[in-house]
Amino acid sequence: MEVINTISQIRKTIKEQEKKGKSIGFVPTMGALHQGHISLINRAREENDLVVCSIFVNPTQFDNPEDLKKYPRTLETDCTLLEAAGCDYVFAPTAEEMYPTLPKLSIDFGNLEHVMEGKFRNGHFSGVGTVVAKLFHIVNPDRAYFGLKDLQQVAVLRRLVNDLSFDLDLIPCPIVREKDGLAMSSRNRRLSDDARKIAPQVHIALQKAKELLIQGKSSTEVKTIIEEHLHSFPELKAEYFEISDFDNLEPIPAMNNEGQTAICTAIYLDGVRLIDNIVF
Ligand code: AMP
């Protein structure tokens, strides 16, 4: 496995491989890797000749400087995990390499900007859209793999790929969870031992909401019940808990009988922002 830090070097390497007819699977990450990320590498490994993983904590998608500062950075252990998983190239640029000057471009994803994550993280998806577009131009993959853990990100990037005609397949991959149901996340390592014990309540609340919707309760009723349930854990502070249409992520009054329903939440615990969702 080769670790590459510059745009010119990764471009040169990939062009050489493309000339040999090799297909490229790409997994963009912000590092601090866990088995959720590795599941994307494994899928990319199965479906492509070569696997490229990028590790870049993208400053332009953080609206909270403290969160950016605290974001875990563990390049050495990440590389050990990636090598064991059969990754071929790691692209790990510095912020200066990616942004010699700060981008002026801002991408507006329409209604997707105004719901859930978009509502609470100003400019987040514009930052995600810009960095992923840059990475797609640099790596030129045949397939790019993203986790459904970040459901809204998948929706935004699907728009990016369609609207800008990127010549690649965007492959959404299932959420990988700890044994107790907590969705794996780089942020989990910031939880105290006590908070870690409470953290599975996020997934439990989503499952409970799903059951209630299936029983025929309205979204408003379900939200009230879940709010009450979460009140028994004062450490959990829900930022949002939304019941939405899976395709357009607009709120829906009850379970979607035509298409799929997505229940998405962001909950603060111990100063850590946990996001999770369930689709059915
Ligand atoms: P991040 O490093 O958090 O930006 O995540 C990089 C990619 O890994 C994104 O496509 C995430 O959705 C995906 N990912 C993160 N956590 C998980 C998980 N628990 N299961 C599946 N995919 C994940």
PDB file of C-alpha atoms and ligand atoms in Angstrom:
ATOM      1  CA  MET A   1       0.000   0.000   0.000  1.00  0.00           C
ATOM      2  CA  GLU A   2       1.276   3.438  -0.925  1.00  0.00           C
ATOM      3  CA  VAL A   3       0.533   6.635   1.017  1.00  0.00           C
ATOM      4  CA  ILE A   4       0.426   9.709  -1.211  1.00  0.00           C
ATOM      5  CA  ASN A   5       0.169  13.300   0.030  1.00  0.00           C
ATOM      6  CA  THR A   6       0.055  15.414  -3.123  1.00  0.00           C
ATOM      7  CA  ILE A   7      -2.600  15.874  -5.794  1.00  0.00           C
ATOM      8  CA  SER A   8      -0.041  15.664  -8.611  1.00  0.00           C
ATOM      9  CA  GLN A   9       1.365  12.332  -7.373  1.00  0.00           C
ATOM     10  CA  ILE A  10      -2.011  10.602  -6.873  1.00  0.00           C
ATOM     11  CA  ARG A  11      -3.141  11.840 -10.314  1.00  0.00           C
ATOM     12  CA  LYS A  12       0.013  10.499 -11.954  1.00  0.00           C
ATOM     13  CA  THR A  13      -0.315   7.135 -10.175  1.00  0.00           C
ATOM     14  CA  ILE A  14      -3.982   6.721 -11.064  1.00  0.00           C
ATOM     15  CA  LYS A  15      -3.467   7.693 -14.706  1.00  0.00           C
ATOM     16  CA  GLU A  16      -0.793   5.008 -15.010  1.00  0.00           C
ATOM     17  CA  GLN A  17      -3.158   2.412 -13.560  1.00  0.00           C
ATOM     18  CA  GLU A  18      -6.031   3.530 -15.802  1.00  0.00           C
ATOM     19  CA  LYS A  19      -3.790   3.086 -18.852  1.00  0.00           C
ATOM     20  CA  LYS A  20      -3.378  -0.540 -17.757  1.00  0.00           C
ATOM     21  CA  GLY A  21      -7.172  -0.834 -17.752  1.00  0.00           C
ATOM     22  CA  LYS A  22      -7.551  -1.051 -13.960  1.00  0.00           C
ATOM     23  CA  SER A  23     -10.867  -0.053 -12.409  1.00  0.00           C
ATOM     24  CA  ILE A  24     -10.762   2.214  -9.350  1.00  0.00           C
ATOM     25  CA  GLY A  25     -12.986   1.992  -6.251  1.00  0.00           C
ATOM     26  CA  PHE A  26     -12.830   5.059  -4.021  1.00  0.00           C
ATOM     27  CA  VAL A  27     -13.650   5.471  -0.324  1.00  0.00           C
ATOM     28  CA  PRO A  28     -13.463   9.078   0.944  1.00  0.00           C
ATOM     29  CA  THR A  29     -13.042   9.392   4.740  1.00  0.00           C
ATOM     30  CA  MET A  30     -11.922  11.785   7.437  1.00  0.00           C
ATOM     31  CA  GLY A  31      -9.810   9.082   9.111  1.00  0.00           C
ATOM     32  CA  ALA A  32      -9.979   7.721  12.671  1.00  0.00           C
ATOM     33  CA  LEU A  33     -11.081   4.585  10.901  1.00  0.00           C
ATOM     34  CA  HIS A  34     -13.250   1.822  12.348  1.00  0.00           C
ATOM     35  CA  GLN A  35     -15.031  -1.251  10.993  1.00  0.00           C
ATOM     36  CA  GLY A  36     -17.730   0.961   9.404  1.00  0.00           C
ATOM     37  CA  HIS A  37     -15.100   2.474   7.113  1.00  0.00           C
ATOM     38  CA  ILE A  38     -13.461  -0.900   6.571  1.00  0.00           C
ATOM     39  CA  SER A  39     -16.795  -2.340   5.372  1.00  0.00           C
ATOM     40  CA  LEU A  40     -16.670   0.246   2.549  1.00  0.00           C
ATOM     41  CA  ILE A  41     -13.065  -0.741   1.730  1.00  0.00           C
ATOM     42  CA  ASN A  42     -14.093  -4.412   1.662  1.00  0.00           C
ATOM     43  CA  ARG A  43     -16.950  -3.681  -0.742  1.00  0.00           C
ATOM     44  CA  ALA A  44     -14.670  -1.581  -2.956  1.00  0.00           C
ATOM     45  CA  ARG A  45     -12.080  -4.381  -2.870  1.00  0.00           C
ATOM     46  CA  GLU A  46     -14.690  -6.889  -4.110  1.00  0.00           C
ATOM     47  CA  GLU A  47     -15.880  -4.739  -6.998  1.00  0.00           C
ATOM     48  CA  ASN A  48     -12.725  -3.044  -8.360  1.00  0.00           C
ATOM     49  CA  ASP A  49      -9.147  -3.818  -9.412  1.00  0.00           C
ATOM     50  CA  LEU A  50      -7.728  -1.101  -7.146  1.00  0.00           C
ATOM     51  CA  VAL A  51      -8.938   0.637  -3.998  1.00  0.00           C
ATOM     52  CA  VAL A  52      -8.124   4.250  -3.109  1.00  0.00           C
ATOM     53  CA  CYS A  53      -9.011   5.632   0.327  1.00  0.00           C
ATOM     54  CA  SER A  54      -8.701   9.337   1.069  1.00  0.00           C
ATOM     55  CA  ILE A  55      -8.113  10.597   4.593  1.00  0.00           C
ATOM     56  CA  PHE A  56      -8.769  14.295   4.906  1.00  0.00           C
ATOM     57  CA  VAL A  57     -10.412  16.164   7.769  1.00  0.00           C
ATOM     58  CA  ASN A  58     -12.080  18.755   5.588  1.00  0.00           C
ATOM     59  CA  PRO A  59     -12.154  22.145   7.369  1.00  0.00           C
ATOM     60  CA  THR A  60     -14.810  23.634   5.073  1.00  0.00           C
ATOM     61  CA  GLN A  61     -17.532  21.244   6.268  1.00  0.00           C
ATOM     62  CA  PHE A  62     -17.177  22.111   9.960  1.00  0.00           C
ATOM     63  CA  ASP A  63     -19.256  25.022  11.180  1.00  0.00           C
ATOM     64  CA  ASN A  64     -17.888  24.545  14.697  1.00  0.00           C
ATOM     65  CA  PRO A  65     -14.115  25.237  15.043  1.00  0.00           C
ATOM     66  CA  GLU A  66     -14.020  23.322  18.355  1.00  0.00           C
ATOM     67  CA  ASP A  67     -15.419  20.184  16.648  1.00  0.00           C
ATOM     68  CA  LEU A  68     -12.768  20.511  13.903  1.00  0.00           C
ATOM     69  CA  LYS A  69     -10.008  20.884  16.489  1.00  0.00           C
ATOM     70  CA  LYS A  70     -11.207  17.895  18.517  1.00  0.00           C
ATOM     71  CA  TYR A  71     -11.731  15.628  15.487  1.00  0.00           C
ATOM     72  CA  PRO A  72      -9.507  12.548  16.083  1.00  0.00           C
ATOM     73  CA  ARG A  73      -6.473  12.207  13.801  1.00  0.00           C
ATOM     74  CA  THR A  74      -4.844   8.759  13.793  1.00  0.00           C
ATOM     75  CA  LEU A  75      -3.120   8.396  10.407  1.00  0.00           C
ATOM     76  CA  GLU A  76      -0.660   5.690  11.452  1.00  0.00           C
ATOM     77  CA  THR A  77      -3.264   3.274  12.879  1.00  0.00           C
ATOM     78  CA  ASP A  78      -5.582   4.103   9.964  1.00  0.00           C
ATOM     79  CA  CYS A  79      -2.878   2.989   7.522  1.00  0.00           C
ATOM     80  CA  THR A  80      -2.343  -0.262   9.423  1.00  0.00           C
ATOM     81  CA  LEU A  81      -6.081  -1.027   9.201  1.00  0.00           C
ATOM     82  CA  LEU A  82      -6.234  -0.070   5.513  1.00  0.00           C
ATOM     83  CA  GLU A  83      -3.228  -2.182   4.585  1.00  0.00           C
ATOM     84  CA  ALA A  84      -4.756  -5.198   6.363  1.00  0.00           C
ATOM     85  CA  ALA A  85      -8.016  -4.626   4.453  1.00  0.00           C
ATOM     86  CA  GLY A  86      -6.206  -4.681   1.102  1.00  0.00           C
ATOM     87  CA  CYS A  87      -6.362  -0.972   0.225  1.00  0.00           C
ATOM     88  CA  ASP A  88      -3.897  -0.037  -2.541  1.00  0.00           C
ATOM     89  CA  TYR A  89      -3.486   3.732  -2.172  1.00  0.00           C
ATOM     90  CA  VAL A  90      -4.124   6.178   0.661  1.00  0.00           C
ATOM     91  CA  PHE A  91      -4.480   9.789  -0.382  1.00  0.00           C
ATOM     92  CA  ALA A  92      -3.781  11.926   2.696  1.00  0.00           C
ATOM     93  CA  PRO A  93      -3.304  15.565   1.678  1.00  0.00           C
ATOM     94  CA  THR A  94      -2.775  18.532   4.009  1.00  0.00           C
ATOM     95  CA  ALA A  95      -5.377  21.311   4.112  1.00  0.00           C
ATOM     96  CA  GLU A  96      -2.883  23.562   2.263  1.00  0.00           C
ATOM     97  CA  GLU A  97      -2.540  20.974  -0.511  1.00  0.00           C
ATOM     98  CA  MET A  98      -6.321  20.750  -0.968  1.00  0.00           C
ATOM     99  CA  TYR A  99      -6.977  24.468  -0.494  1.00  0.00           C
ATOM    100  CA  PRO A 100      -3.994  26.633  -1.496  1.00  0.00           C
ATOM    101  CA  THR A 101      -6.645  29.355  -1.505  1.00  0.00           C
ATOM    102  CA  LEU A 102     -10.022  28.916   0.161  1.00  0.00           C
ATOM    103  CA  PRO A 103     -12.691  27.987  -2.408  1.00  0.00           C
ATOM    104  CA  LYS A 104     -15.109  30.756  -3.340  1.00  0.00           C
ATOM    105  CA  LEU A 105     -17.562  28.262  -4.825  1.00  0.00           C
ATOM    106  CA  SER A 106     -20.558  27.406  -2.702  1.00  0.00           C
ATOM    107  CA  ILE A 107     -23.024  24.660  -3.643  1.00  0.00           C
ATOM    108  CA  ASP A 108     -26.707  24.995  -2.790  1.00  0.00           C
ATOM    109  CA  PHE A 109     -28.487  21.645  -2.567  1.00  0.00           C
ATOM    110  CA  GLY A 110     -31.958  23.196  -2.385  1.00  0.00           C
ATOM    111  CA  ASN A 111     -34.405  21.581   0.047  1.00  0.00           C
ATOM    112  CA  LEU A 112     -31.731  19.153   1.228  1.00  0.00           C
ATOM    113  CA  GLU A 113     -29.957  22.133   2.845  1.00  0.00           C
ATOM    114  CA  HIS A 114     -32.957  23.063   4.931  1.00  0.00           C
ATOM    115  CA  VAL A 115     -33.807  19.799   6.659  1.00  0.00           C
ATOM    116  CA  MET A 116     -32.129  17.817   9.435  1.00  0.00           C
ATOM    117  CA  GLU A 117     -28.327  18.170   9.280  1.00  0.00           C
ATOM    118  CA  GLY A 118     -28.595  21.116   6.883  1.00  0.00           C
ATOM    119  CA  LYS A 119     -30.742  23.044   9.337  1.00  0.00           C
ATOM    120  CA  PHE A 120     -28.243  22.693  12.176  1.00  0.00           C
ATOM    121  CA  ARG A 121     -24.891  22.710  10.370  1.00  0.00           C
ATOM    122  CA  ASN A 122     -24.657  25.881   8.386  1.00  0.00           C
ATOM    123  CA  GLY A 123     -22.725  25.423   5.122  1.00  0.00           C
ATOM    124  CA  HIS A 124     -21.933  21.781   5.961  1.00  0.00           C
ATOM    125  CA  PHE A 125     -23.235  20.244   2.735  1.00  0.00           C
ATOM    126  CA  SER A 126     -21.720  22.945   0.555  1.00  0.00           C
ATOM    127  CA  GLY A 127     -18.364  22.031   2.145  1.00  0.00           C
ATOM    128  CA  VAL A 128     -19.007  18.313   1.665  1.00  0.00           C
ATOM    129  CA  GLY A 129     -20.113  18.840  -1.959  1.00  0.00           C
ATOM    130  CA  THR A 130     -17.025  20.897  -2.810  1.00  0.00           C
ATOM    131  CA  VAL A 131     -14.511  18.536  -1.244  1.00  0.00           C
ATOM    132  CA  VAL A 132     -16.111  15.411  -2.714  1.00  0.00           C
ATOM    133  CA  ALA A 133     -16.260  17.029  -6.179  1.00  0.00           C
ATOM    134  CA  LYS A 134     -12.563  17.917  -5.838  1.00  0.00           C
ATOM    135  CA  LEU A 135     -11.735  14.368  -4.733  1.00  0.00           C
ATOM    136  CA  PHE A 136     -13.745  12.886  -7.612  1.00  0.00           C
ATOM    137  CA  HIS A 137     -11.782  15.069 -10.072  1.00  0.00           C
ATOM    138  CA  ILE A 138      -8.485  14.052  -8.490  1.00  0.00           C
ATOM    139  CA  VAL A 139      -9.134  10.292  -8.151  1.00  0.00           C
ATOM    140  CA  ASN A 140     -11.472   9.820 -11.132  1.00  0.00           C
ATOM    141  CA  PRO A 141     -12.995   6.624  -9.689  1.00  0.00           C
ATOM    142  CA  ASP A 142     -15.279   4.132 -11.435  1.00  0.00           C
ATOM    143  CA  ARG A 143     -17.184   3.599  -8.192  1.00  0.00           C
ATOM    144  CA  ALA A 144     -17.381   5.620  -4.977  1.00  0.00           C
ATOM    145  CA  TYR A 145     -18.589   4.107  -1.693  1.00  0.00           C
ATOM    146  CA  PHE A 146     -20.480   5.992   1.039  1.00  0.00           C
ATOM    147  CA  GLY A 147     -22.109   4.810   4.265  1.00  0.00           C
ATOM    148  CA  LEU A 148     -25.847   5.155   4.858  1.00  0.00           C
ATOM    149  CA  LYS A 149     -24.873   6.194   8.383  1.00  0.00           C
ATOM    150  CA  ASP A 150     -24.750   9.644   6.742  1.00  0.00           C
ATOM    151  CA  LEU A 151     -28.048   9.240   4.929  1.00  0.00           C
ATOM    152  CA  GLN A 152     -28.457  12.896   4.013  1.00  0.00           C
ATOM    153  CA  GLN A 153     -24.881  13.021   2.723  1.00  0.00           C
ATOM    154  CA  VAL A 154     -25.712  10.151   0.359  1.00  0.00           C
ATOM    155  CA  ALA A 155     -28.769  12.093  -0.893  1.00  0.00           C
ATOM    156  CA  VAL A 156     -26.701  15.256  -1.396  1.00  0.00           C
ATOM    157  CA  LEU A 157     -23.903  13.416  -3.200  1.00  0.00           C
ATOM    158  CA  ARG A 158     -26.375  11.598  -5.436  1.00  0.00           C
ATOM    159  CA  ARG A 159     -27.559  15.054  -6.553  1.00  0.00           C
ATOM    160  CA  LEU A 160     -23.967  16.184  -7.046  1.00  0.00           C
ATOM    161  CA  VAL A 161     -23.191  13.173  -9.246  1.00  0.00           C
ATOM    162  CA  ASN A 162     -26.423  13.519 -11.265  1.00  0.00           C
ATOM    163  CA  ASP A 163     -26.471  17.310 -11.612  1.00  0.00           C
ATOM    164  CA  LEU A 164     -22.788  17.564 -12.586  1.00  0.00           C
ATOM    165  CA  SER A 165     -22.717  14.306 -14.629  1.00  0.00           C
ATOM    166  CA  PHE A 166     -19.830  12.686 -12.798  1.00  0.00           C
ATOM    167  CA  ASP A 167     -18.963   9.516 -14.676  1.00  0.00           C
ATOM    168  CA  LEU A 168     -19.051   7.132 -11.717  1.00  0.00           C
ATOM    169  CA  ASP A 169     -21.379   4.883  -9.733  1.00  0.00           C
ATOM    170  CA  LEU A 170     -22.192   6.066  -6.251  1.00  0.00           C
ATOM    171  CA  ILE A 171     -22.673   3.021  -4.032  1.00  0.00           C
ATOM    172  CA  PRO A 172     -24.515   3.440  -0.695  1.00  0.00           C
ATOM    173  CA  CYS A 173     -23.465   0.875   1.939  1.00  0.00           C
ATOM    174  CA  PRO A 174     -25.258  -0.325   5.115  1.00  0.00           C
ATOM    175  CA  ILE A 175     -24.586   1.053   8.607  1.00  0.00           C
ATOM    176  CA  VAL A 176     -22.153  -1.014  10.685  1.00  0.00           C
ATOM    177  CA  ARG A 177     -23.033  -1.124  14.395  1.00  0.00           C
ATOM    178  CA  GLU A 178     -21.395  -2.167  17.654  1.00  0.00           C
ATOM    179  CA  LYS A 179     -22.887  -5.305  19.269  1.00  0.00           C
ATOM    180  CA  ASP A 180     -25.161  -3.135  21.451  1.00  0.00           C
ATOM    181  CA  GLY A 181     -26.555  -1.280  18.424  1.00  0.00           C
ATOM    182  CA  LEU A 182     -24.513   1.950  18.598  1.00  0.00           C
ATOM    183  CA  ALA A 183     -23.648   3.029  15.056  1.00  0.00           C
ATOM    184  CA  MET A 184     -19.869   3.022  14.684  1.00  0.00           C
ATOM    185  CA  SER A 185     -18.434   6.509  14.438  1.00  0.00           C
ATOM    186  CA  SER A 186     -15.033   8.165  14.796  1.00  0.00           C
ATOM    187  CA  ARG A 187     -16.652  10.420  17.389  1.00  0.00           C
ATOM    188  CA  ASN A 188     -17.587   7.478  19.685  1.00  0.00           C
ATOM    189  CA  ARG A 189     -14.051   7.362  21.053  1.00  0.00           C
ATOM    190  CA  ARG A 190     -14.673  10.758  22.665  1.00  0.00           C
ATOM    191  CA  LEU A 191     -17.472   9.339  24.852  1.00  0.00           C
ATOM    192  CA  SER A 192     -16.722   8.778  28.566  1.00  0.00           C
ATOM    193  CA  ASP A 193     -17.316   5.239  29.910  1.00  0.00           C
ATOM    194  CA  ASP A 194     -20.618   6.327  31.471  1.00  0.00           C
ATOM    195  CA  ALA A 195     -21.792   8.041  28.282  1.00  0.00           C
ATOM    196  CA  ARG A 196     -20.805   5.009  26.216  1.00  0.00           C
ATOM    197  CA  LYS A 197     -23.236   2.906  28.287  1.00  0.00           C
ATOM    198  CA  ILE A 198     -26.100   5.290  27.452  1.00  0.00           C
ATOM    199  CA  ALA A 199     -25.185   5.739  23.764  1.00  0.00           C
ATOM    200  CA  PRO A 200     -27.113   2.664  22.463  1.00  0.00           C
ATOM    201  CA  GLN A 201     -30.309   4.478  23.527  1.00  0.00           C
ATOM    202  CA  VAL A 202     -30.044   6.417  20.248  1.00  0.00           C
ATOM    203  CA  HIS A 203     -30.566   3.243  18.214  1.00  0.00           C
ATOM    204  CA  ILE A 204     -33.159   1.962  20.698  1.00  0.00           C
ATOM    205  CA  ALA A 205     -35.177   5.189  20.228  1.00  0.00           C
ATOM    206  CA  LEU A 206     -35.055   4.768  16.434  1.00  0.00           C
ATOM    207  CA  GLN A 207     -36.243   1.158  16.660  1.00  0.00           C
ATOM    208  CA  LYS A 208     -39.032   2.107  19.045  1.00  0.00           C
ATOM    209  CA  ALA A 209     -40.149   4.878  16.658  1.00  0.00           C
ATOM    210  CA  LYS A 210     -40.147   2.421  13.757  1.00  0.00           C
ATOM    211  CA  GLU A 211     -42.370  -0.029  15.692  1.00  0.00           C
ATOM    212  CA  LEU A 212     -44.813   2.740  16.638  1.00  0.00           C
ATOM    213  CA  LEU A 213     -45.076   3.950  13.026  1.00  0.00           C
ATOM    214  CA  ILE A 214     -45.697   0.401  11.828  1.00  0.00           C
ATOM    215  CA  GLN A 215     -48.469   0.134  14.453  1.00  0.00           C
ATOM    216  CA  GLY A 216     -50.120   3.114  12.716  1.00  0.00           C
ATOM    217  CA  LYS A 217     -49.204   6.029  14.996  1.00  0.00           C
ATOM    218  CA  SER A 218     -48.736   9.422  13.345  1.00  0.00           C
ATOM    219  CA  SER A 219     -45.307  11.078  13.152  1.00  0.00           C
ATOM    220  CA  THR A 220     -46.416  13.693  15.703  1.00  0.00           C
ATOM    221  CA  GLU A 221     -47.563  11.006  18.159  1.00  0.00           C
ATOM    222  CA  VAL A 222     -44.357   9.051  17.694  1.00  0.00           C
ATOM    223  CA  LYS A 223     -42.184  12.119  18.208  1.00  0.00           C
ATOM    224  CA  THR A 224     -44.004  12.945  21.470  1.00  0.00           C
ATOM    225  CA  ILE A 225     -43.561   9.382  22.781  1.00  0.00           C
ATOM    226  CA  ILE A 226     -39.864   9.326  21.830  1.00  0.00           C
ATOM    227  CA  GLU A 227     -39.282  12.750  23.369  1.00  0.00           C
ATOM    228  CA  GLU A 228     -40.763  11.459  26.645  1.00  0.00           C
ATOM    229  CA  HIS A 229     -38.661   8.299  26.427  1.00  0.00           C
ATOM    230  CA  LEU A 230     -35.484  10.333  25.871  1.00  0.00           C
ATOM    231  CA  HIS A 231     -36.339  12.522  28.878  1.00  0.00           C
ATOM    232  CA  SER A 232     -35.580   9.528  31.099  1.00  0.00           C
ATOM    233  CA  PHE A 233     -31.939   9.928  29.983  1.00  0.00           C
ATOM    234  CA  PRO A 234     -31.146  13.567  30.851  1.00  0.00           C
ATOM    235  CA  GLU A 235     -27.637  13.139  29.356  1.00  0.00           C
ATOM    236  CA  LEU A 236     -29.189  12.822  25.868  1.00  0.00           C
ATOM    237  CA  LYS A 237     -30.083  16.100  24.157  1.00  0.00           C
ATOM    238  CA  ALA A 238     -31.853  15.547  20.843  1.00  0.00           C
ATOM    239  CA  GLU A 239     -31.133  18.204  18.222  1.00  0.00           C
ATOM    240  CA  TYR A 240     -33.657  16.733  15.816  1.00  0.00           C
ATOM    241  CA  PHE A 241     -35.679  13.543  15.443  1.00  0.00           C
ATOM    242  CA  GLU A 242     -37.311  13.485  12.019  1.00  0.00           C
ATOM    243  CA  ILE A 243     -39.603  11.060  10.242  1.00  0.00           C
ATOM    244  CA  SER A 244     -39.106  11.583   6.520  1.00  0.00           C
ATOM    245  CA  ASP A 245     -39.555  10.280   3.029  1.00  0.00           C
ATOM    246  CA  PHE A 246     -36.405   8.299   2.168  1.00  0.00           C
ATOM    247  CA  ASP A 247     -36.132   9.738  -1.353  1.00  0.00           C
ATOM    248  CA  ASN A 248     -36.517  13.486  -0.792  1.00  0.00           C
ATOM    249  CA  LEU A 249     -35.978  13.618   2.993  1.00  0.00           C
ATOM    250  CA  GLU A 250     -39.065  15.811   3.457  1.00  0.00           C
ATOM    251  CA  PRO A 251     -41.001  15.264   6.725  1.00  0.00           C
ATOM    252  CA  ILE A 252     -44.026  12.951   6.369  1.00  0.00           C
ATOM    253  CA  PRO A 253     -47.137  12.786   8.612  1.00  0.00           C
ATOM    254  CA  ALA A 254     -47.039   8.997   9.040  1.00  0.00           C
ATOM    255  CA  MET A 255     -45.251   5.893   7.740  1.00  0.00           C
ATOM    256  CA  ASN A 256     -44.698   5.991   3.992  1.00  0.00           C
ATOM    257  CA  ASN A 257     -46.868   3.314   2.417  1.00  0.00           C
ATOM    258  CA  GLU A 258     -45.637   3.936  -1.132  1.00  0.00           C
ATOM    259  CA  GLY A 259     -41.882   4.330  -0.690  1.00  0.00           C
ATOM    260  CA  GLN A 260     -39.465   3.911   2.184  1.00  0.00           C
ATOM    261  CA  THR A 261     -39.523   5.792   5.472  1.00  0.00           C
ATOM    262  CA  ALA A 262     -36.360   7.220   7.042  1.00  0.00           C
ATOM    263  CA  ILE A 263     -36.144   8.125  10.717  1.00  0.00           C
ATOM    264  CA  CYS A 264     -33.090  10.287  11.334  1.00  0.00           C
ATOM    265  CA  THR A 265     -31.706  11.831  14.488  1.00  0.00           C
ATOM    266  CA  ALA A 266     -28.828  13.854  15.870  1.00  0.00           C
ATOM    267  CA  ILE A 267     -28.368  13.606  19.622  1.00  0.00           C
ATOM    268  CA  TYR A 268     -25.744  15.216  21.855  1.00  0.00           C
ATOM    269  CA  LEU A 269     -24.246  13.018  24.559  1.00  0.00           C
ATOM    270  CA  ASP A 270     -21.294  14.074  26.691  1.00  0.00           C
ATOM    271  CA  GLY A 271     -20.581  16.941  24.272  1.00  0.00           C
ATOM    272  CA  VAL A 272     -20.400  14.464  21.359  1.00  0.00           C
ATOM    273  CA  ARG A 273     -22.835  14.775  18.468  1.00  0.00           C
ATOM    274  CA  LEU A 274     -24.134  11.318  17.505  1.00  0.00           C
ATOM    275  CA  ILE A 275     -26.133  10.834  14.318  1.00  0.00           C
ATOM    276  CA  ASP A 276     -28.037   7.725  13.355  1.00  0.00           C
ATOM    277  CA  ASN A 277     -30.988   6.625  11.239  1.00  0.00           C
ATOM    278  CA  ILE A 278     -33.173   3.695  10.343  1.00  0.00           C
ATOM    279  CA  VAL A 279     -34.779   3.072   6.943  1.00  0.00           C
ATOM    280  CA  PHE A 280     -37.714   0.729   6.353  1.00  0.00           C
TER     281      PHE A 280
HETATM  282  P1  AMP B   1     -16.278   9.886   7.845  1.00  0.00           P
HETATM  283  O1  AMP B   1     -14.860   9.508   8.011  1.00  0.00           O
HETATM  284  O2  AMP B   1     -17.039   9.937   9.120  1.00  0.00           O
HETATM  285  O3  AMP B   1     -16.471  11.079   6.960  1.00  0.00           O
HETATM  286  O4  AMP B   1     -16.944   8.671   7.050  1.00  0.00           O
HETATM  287  C1  AMP B   1     -16.418   8.229   5.831  1.00  0.00           C
HETATM  288  C2  AMP B   1     -17.408   7.288   5.212  1.00  0.00           C
HETATM  289  O5  AMP B   1     -17.629   6.177   6.073  1.00  0.00           O
HETATM  290  C3  AMP B   1     -18.790   7.946   4.994  1.00  0.00           C
HETATM  291  O6  AMP B   1     -19.308   7.512   3.752  1.00  0.00           O
HETATM  292  C4  AMP B   1     -19.585   7.415   6.147  1.00  0.00           C
HETATM  293  O7  AMP B   1     -20.972   7.382   5.901  1.00  0.00           O
HETATM  294  C5  AMP B   1     -19.015   6.017   6.284  1.00  0.00           C
HETATM  295  N1  AMP B   1     -19.280   5.499   7.626  1.00  0.00           N
HETATM  296  C6  AMP B   1     -18.995   6.089   8.810  1.00  0.00           C
HETATM  297  N2  AMP B   1     -19.461   5.337   9.831  1.00  0.00           N
HETATM  298  C7  AMP B   1     -20.061   4.253   9.278  1.00  0.00           C
HETATM  299  C8  AMP B   1     -20.756   3.116   9.801  1.00  0.00           C
HETATM  300  N3  AMP B   1     -20.926   2.938  11.104  1.00  0.00           N
HETATM  301  N4  AMP B   1     -21.243   2.225   8.928  1.00  0.00           N
HETATM  302  C9  AMP B   1     -21.107   2.391   7.587  1.00  0.00           C
HETATM  303  N5  AMP B   1     -20.473   3.439   7.022  1.00  0.00           N
HETATM  304  C10 AMP B   1     -19.950   4.354   7.848  1.00  0.00           C
END
